[in-house]
PDB file of N, CA and C in Angstrom:
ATOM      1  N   UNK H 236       0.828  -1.190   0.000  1.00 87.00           N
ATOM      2  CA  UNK H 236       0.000   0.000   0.000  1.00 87.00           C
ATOM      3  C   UNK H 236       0.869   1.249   0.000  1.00 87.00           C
ATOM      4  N   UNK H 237       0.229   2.465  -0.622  1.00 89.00           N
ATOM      5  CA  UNK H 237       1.102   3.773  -0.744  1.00 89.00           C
ATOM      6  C   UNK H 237       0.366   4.517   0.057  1.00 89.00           C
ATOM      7  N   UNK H 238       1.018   5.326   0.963  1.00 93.00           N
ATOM      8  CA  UNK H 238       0.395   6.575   2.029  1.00 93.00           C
ATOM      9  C   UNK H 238       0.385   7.920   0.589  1.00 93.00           C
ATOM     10  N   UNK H 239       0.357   8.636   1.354  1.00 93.00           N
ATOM     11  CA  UNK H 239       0.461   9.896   0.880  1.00 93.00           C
ATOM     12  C   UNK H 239       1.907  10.385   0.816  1.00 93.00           C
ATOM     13  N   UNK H 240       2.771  10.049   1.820  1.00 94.00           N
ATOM     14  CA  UNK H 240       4.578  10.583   1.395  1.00 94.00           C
ATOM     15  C   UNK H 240       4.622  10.079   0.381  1.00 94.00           C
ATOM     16  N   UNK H 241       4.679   8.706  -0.027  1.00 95.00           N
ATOM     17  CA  UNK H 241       5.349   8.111  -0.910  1.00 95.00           C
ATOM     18  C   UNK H 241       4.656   8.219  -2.231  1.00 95.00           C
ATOM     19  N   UNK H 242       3.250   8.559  -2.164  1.00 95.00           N
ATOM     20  CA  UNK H 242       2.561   9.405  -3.529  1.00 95.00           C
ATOM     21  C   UNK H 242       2.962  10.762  -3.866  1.00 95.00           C
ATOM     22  N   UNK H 243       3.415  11.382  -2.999  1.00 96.00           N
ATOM     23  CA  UNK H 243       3.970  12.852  -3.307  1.00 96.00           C
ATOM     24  C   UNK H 243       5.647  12.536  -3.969  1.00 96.00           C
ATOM     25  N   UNK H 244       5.895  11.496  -3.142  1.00 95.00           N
ATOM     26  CA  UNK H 244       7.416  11.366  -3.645  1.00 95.00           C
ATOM     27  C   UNK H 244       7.302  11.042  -4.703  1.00 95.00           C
ATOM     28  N   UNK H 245       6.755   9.852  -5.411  1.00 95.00           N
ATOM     29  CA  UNK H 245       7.053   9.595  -7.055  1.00 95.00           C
ATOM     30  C   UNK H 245       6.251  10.915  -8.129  1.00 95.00           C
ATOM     31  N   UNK H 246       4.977  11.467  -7.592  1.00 95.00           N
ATOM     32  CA  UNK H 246       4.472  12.161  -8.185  1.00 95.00           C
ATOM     33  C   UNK H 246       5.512  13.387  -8.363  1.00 95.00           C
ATOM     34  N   UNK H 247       6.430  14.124  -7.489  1.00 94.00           N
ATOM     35  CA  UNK H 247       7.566  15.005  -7.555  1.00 94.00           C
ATOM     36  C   UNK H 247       8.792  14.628  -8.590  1.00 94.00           C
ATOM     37  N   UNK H 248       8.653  12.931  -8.387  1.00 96.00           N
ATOM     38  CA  UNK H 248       9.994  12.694  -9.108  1.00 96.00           C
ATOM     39  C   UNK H 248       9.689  12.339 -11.002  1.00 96.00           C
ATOM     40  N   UNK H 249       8.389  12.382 -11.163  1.00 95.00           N
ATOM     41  CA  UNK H 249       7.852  12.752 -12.359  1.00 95.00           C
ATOM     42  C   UNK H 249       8.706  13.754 -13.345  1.00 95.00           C
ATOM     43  N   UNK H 250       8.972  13.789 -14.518  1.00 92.00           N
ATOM     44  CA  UNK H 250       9.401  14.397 -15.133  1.00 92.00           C
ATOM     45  C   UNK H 250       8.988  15.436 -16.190  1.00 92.00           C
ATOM     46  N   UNK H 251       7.195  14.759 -15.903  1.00 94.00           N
ATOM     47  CA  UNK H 251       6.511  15.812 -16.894  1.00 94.00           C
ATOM     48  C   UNK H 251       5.705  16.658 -16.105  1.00 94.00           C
ATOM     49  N   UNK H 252       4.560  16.612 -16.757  1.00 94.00           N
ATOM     50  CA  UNK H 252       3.817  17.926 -15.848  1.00 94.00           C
ATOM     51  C   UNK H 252       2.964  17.681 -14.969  1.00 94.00           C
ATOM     52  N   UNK H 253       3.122  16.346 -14.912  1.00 93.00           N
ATOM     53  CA  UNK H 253       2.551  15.230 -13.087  1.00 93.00           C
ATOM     54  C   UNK H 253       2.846  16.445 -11.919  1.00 93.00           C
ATOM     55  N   UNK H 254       4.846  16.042 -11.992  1.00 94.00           N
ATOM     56  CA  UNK H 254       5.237  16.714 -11.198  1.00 94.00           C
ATOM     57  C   UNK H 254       5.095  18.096 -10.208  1.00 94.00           C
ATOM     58  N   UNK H 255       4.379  18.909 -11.139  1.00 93.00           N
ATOM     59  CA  UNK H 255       3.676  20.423 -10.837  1.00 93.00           C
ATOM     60  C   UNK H 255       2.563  20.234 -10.263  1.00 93.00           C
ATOM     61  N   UNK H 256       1.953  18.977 -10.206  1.00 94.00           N
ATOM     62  CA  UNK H 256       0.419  19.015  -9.648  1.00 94.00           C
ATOM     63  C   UNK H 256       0.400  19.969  -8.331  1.00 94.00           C
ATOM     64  N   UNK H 257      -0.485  20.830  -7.949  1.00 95.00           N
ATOM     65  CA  UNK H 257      -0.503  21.190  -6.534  1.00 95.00           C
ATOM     66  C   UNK H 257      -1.416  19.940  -5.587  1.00 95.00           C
ATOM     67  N   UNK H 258      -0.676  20.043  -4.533  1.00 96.00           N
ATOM     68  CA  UNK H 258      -0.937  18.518  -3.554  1.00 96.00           C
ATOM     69  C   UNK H 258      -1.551  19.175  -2.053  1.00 96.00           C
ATOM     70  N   UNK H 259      -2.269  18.348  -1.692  1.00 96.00           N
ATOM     71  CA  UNK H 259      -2.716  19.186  -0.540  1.00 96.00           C
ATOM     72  C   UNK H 259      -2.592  17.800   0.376  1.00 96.00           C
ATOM     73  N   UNK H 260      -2.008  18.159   1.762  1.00 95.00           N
ATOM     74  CA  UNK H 260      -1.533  17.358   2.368  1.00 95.00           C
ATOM     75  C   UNK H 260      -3.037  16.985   3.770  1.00 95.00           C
ATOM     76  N   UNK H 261      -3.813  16.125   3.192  1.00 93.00           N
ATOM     77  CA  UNK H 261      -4.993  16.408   4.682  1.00 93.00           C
ATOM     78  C   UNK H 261      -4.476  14.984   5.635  1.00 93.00           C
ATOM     79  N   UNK H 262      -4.377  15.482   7.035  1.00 92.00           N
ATOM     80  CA  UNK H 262      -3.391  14.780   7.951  1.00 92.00           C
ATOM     81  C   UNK H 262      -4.157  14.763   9.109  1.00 92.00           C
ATOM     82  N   UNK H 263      -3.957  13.451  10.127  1.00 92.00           N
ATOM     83  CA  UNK H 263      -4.577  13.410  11.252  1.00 92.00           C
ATOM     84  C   UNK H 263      -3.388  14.262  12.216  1.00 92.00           C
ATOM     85  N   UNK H 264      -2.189  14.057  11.494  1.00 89.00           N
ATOM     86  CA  UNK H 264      -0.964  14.576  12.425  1.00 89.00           C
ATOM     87  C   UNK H 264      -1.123  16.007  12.757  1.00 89.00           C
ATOM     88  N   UNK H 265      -0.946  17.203  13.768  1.00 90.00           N
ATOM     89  CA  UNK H 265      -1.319  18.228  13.975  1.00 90.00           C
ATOM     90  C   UNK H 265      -0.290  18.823  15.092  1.00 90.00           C
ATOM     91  N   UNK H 266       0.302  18.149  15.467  1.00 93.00           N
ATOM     92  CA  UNK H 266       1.063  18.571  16.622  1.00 93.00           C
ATOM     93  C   UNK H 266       2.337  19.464  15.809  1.00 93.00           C
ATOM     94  N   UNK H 267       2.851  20.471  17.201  1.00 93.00           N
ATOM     95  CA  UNK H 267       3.994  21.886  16.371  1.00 93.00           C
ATOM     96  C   UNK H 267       4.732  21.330  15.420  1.00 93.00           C
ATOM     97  N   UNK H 268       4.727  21.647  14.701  1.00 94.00           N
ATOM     98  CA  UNK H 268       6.078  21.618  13.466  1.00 94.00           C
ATOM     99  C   UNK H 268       5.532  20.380  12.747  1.00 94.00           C
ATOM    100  N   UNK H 269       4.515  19.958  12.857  1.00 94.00           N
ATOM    101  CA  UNK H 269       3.219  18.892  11.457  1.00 94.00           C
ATOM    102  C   UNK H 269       3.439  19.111  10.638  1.00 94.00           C
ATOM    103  N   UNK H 270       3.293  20.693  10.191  1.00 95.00           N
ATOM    104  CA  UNK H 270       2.699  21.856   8.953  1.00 95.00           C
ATOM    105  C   UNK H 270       4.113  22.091   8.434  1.00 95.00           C
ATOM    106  N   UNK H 271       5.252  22.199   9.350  1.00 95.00           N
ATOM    107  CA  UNK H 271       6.644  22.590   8.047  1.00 95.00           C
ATOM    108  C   UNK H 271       7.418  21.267   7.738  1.00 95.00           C
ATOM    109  N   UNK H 272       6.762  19.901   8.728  1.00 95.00           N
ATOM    110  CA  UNK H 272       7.531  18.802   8.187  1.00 95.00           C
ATOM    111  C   UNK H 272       7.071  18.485   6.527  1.00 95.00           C
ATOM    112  N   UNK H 273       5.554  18.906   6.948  1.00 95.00           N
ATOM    113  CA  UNK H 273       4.684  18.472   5.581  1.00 95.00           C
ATOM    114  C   UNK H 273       5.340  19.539   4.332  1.00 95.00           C
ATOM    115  N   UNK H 274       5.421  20.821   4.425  1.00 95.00           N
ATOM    116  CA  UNK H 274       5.768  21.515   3.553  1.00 95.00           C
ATOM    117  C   UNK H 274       7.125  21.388   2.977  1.00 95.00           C
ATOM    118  N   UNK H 275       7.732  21.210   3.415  1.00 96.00           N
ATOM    119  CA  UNK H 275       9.735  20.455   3.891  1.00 96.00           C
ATOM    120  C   UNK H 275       9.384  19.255   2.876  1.00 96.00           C
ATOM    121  N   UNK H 276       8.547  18.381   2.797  1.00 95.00           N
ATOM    122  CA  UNK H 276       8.818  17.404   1.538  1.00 95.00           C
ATOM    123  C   UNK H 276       8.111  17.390   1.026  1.00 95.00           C
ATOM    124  N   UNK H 277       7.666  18.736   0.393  1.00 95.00           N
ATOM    125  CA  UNK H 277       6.696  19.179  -1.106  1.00 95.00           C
ATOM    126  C   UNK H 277       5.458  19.125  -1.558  1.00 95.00           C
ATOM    127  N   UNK H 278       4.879  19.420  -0.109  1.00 97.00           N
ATOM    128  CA  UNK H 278       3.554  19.923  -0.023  1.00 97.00           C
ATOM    129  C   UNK H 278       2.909  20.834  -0.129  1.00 97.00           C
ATOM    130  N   UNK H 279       1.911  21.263  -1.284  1.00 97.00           N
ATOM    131  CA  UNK H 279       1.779  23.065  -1.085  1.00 97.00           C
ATOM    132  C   UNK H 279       0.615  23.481  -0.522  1.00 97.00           C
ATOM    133  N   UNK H 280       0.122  22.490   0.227  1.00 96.00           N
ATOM    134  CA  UNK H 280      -1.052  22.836   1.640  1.00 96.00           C
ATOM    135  C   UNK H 280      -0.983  21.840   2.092  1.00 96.00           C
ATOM    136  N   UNK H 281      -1.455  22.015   3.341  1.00 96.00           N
ATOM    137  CA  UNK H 281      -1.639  21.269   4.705  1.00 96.00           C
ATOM    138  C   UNK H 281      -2.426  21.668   5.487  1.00 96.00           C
ATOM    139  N   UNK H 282      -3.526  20.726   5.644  1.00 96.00           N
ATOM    140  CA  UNK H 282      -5.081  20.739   5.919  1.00 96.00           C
ATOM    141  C   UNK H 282      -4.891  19.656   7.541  1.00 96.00           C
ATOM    142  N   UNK H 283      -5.036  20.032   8.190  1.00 94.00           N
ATOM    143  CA  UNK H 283      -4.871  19.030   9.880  1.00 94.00           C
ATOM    144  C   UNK H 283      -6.524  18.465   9.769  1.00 94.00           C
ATOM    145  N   UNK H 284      -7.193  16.983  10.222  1.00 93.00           N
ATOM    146  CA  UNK H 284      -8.481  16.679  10.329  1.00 93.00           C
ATOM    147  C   UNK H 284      -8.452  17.224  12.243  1.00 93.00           C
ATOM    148  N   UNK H 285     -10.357  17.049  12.196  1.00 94.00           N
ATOM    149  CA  UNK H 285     -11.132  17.615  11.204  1.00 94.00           C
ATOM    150  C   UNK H 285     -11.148  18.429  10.342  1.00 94.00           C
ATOM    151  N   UNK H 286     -11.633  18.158   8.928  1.00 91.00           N
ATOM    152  CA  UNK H 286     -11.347  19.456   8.570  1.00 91.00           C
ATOM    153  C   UNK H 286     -12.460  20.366   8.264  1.00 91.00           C
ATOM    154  N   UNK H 287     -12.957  21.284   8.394  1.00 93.00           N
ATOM    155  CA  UNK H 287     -13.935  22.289   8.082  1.00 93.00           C
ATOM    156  C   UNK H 287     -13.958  22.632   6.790  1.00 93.00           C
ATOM    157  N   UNK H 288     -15.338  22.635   6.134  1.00 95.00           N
ATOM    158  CA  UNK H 288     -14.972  22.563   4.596  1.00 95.00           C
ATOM    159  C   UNK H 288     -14.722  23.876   4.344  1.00 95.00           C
ATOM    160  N   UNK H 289     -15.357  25.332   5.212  1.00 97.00           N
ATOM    161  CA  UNK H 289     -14.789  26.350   4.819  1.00 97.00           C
ATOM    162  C   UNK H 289     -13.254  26.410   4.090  1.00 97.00           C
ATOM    163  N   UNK H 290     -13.059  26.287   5.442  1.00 96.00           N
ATOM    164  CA  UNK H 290     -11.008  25.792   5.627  1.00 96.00           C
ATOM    165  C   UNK H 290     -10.839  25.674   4.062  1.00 96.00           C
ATOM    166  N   UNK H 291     -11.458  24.303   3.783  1.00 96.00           N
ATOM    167  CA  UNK H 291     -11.169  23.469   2.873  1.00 96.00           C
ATOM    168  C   UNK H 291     -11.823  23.857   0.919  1.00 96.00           C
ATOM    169  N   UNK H 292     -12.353  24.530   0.972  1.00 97.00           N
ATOM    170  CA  UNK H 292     -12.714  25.564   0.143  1.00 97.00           C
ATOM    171  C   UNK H 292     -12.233  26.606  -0.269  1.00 97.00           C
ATOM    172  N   UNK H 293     -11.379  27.041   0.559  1.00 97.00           N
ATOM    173  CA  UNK H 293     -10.752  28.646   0.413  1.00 97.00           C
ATOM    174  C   UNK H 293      -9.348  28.354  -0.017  1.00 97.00           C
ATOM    175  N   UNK H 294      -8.956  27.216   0.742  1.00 97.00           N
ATOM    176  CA  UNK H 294      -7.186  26.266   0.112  1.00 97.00           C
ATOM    177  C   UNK H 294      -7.746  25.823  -1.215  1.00 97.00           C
ATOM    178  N   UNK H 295      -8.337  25.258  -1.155  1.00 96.00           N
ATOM    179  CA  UNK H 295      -8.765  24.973  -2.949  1.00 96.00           C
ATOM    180  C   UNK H 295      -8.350  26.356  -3.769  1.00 96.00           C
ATOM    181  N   UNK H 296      -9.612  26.983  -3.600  1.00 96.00           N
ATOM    182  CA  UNK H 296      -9.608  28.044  -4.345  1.00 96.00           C
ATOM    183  C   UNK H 296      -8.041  28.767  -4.730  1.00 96.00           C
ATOM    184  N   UNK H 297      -7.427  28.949  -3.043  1.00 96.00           N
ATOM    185  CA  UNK H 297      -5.913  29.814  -3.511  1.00 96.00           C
ATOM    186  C   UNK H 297      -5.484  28.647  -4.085  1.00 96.00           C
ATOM    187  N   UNK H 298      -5.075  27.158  -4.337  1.00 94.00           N
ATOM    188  CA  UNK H 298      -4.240  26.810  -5.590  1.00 94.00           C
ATOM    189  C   UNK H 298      -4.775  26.794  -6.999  1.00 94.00           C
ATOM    190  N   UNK H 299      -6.071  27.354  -6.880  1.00 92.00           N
ATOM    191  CA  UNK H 299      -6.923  27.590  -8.651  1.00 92.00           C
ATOM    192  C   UNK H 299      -6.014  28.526  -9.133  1.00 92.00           C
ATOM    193  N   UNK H 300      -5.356  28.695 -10.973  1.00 86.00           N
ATOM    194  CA  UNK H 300      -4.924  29.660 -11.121  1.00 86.00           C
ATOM    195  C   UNK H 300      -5.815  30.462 -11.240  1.00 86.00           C
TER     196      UNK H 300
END
């Protein structure tokens, strides 16, 4: 089975335009420094559960171009 690191990892190590996907990291993990471990290996959001769909609507939106 693949978590989510190891889907971000091959999806990064992609060579075409996989690689650029924006990834949103939604995590039960939440405790200090969660949010820059997640960003630290190429995450470009990080959503902690529960998550509130507001929350979760408005991160959408900022990675829409």
């Amino acid at each position: 089975d693949m978590d989510g690191w190891q889907a971000l990892s091959e999806l990064r190590a992609d060579e075409g335009p996989v690689a650029r996907l924006r990834i949103v990291a939604f995590t039960a993990h939440a405790m200090v420094g969660d949010e820059e471990r997640v960003r630290a290996a190429g995450f470009d959001e990080y959503l902690s559960k529960p998550i509130d769909f507001a929350t979760f609507a408005d991160t959408i939106r900022g990675l829409l171009p």
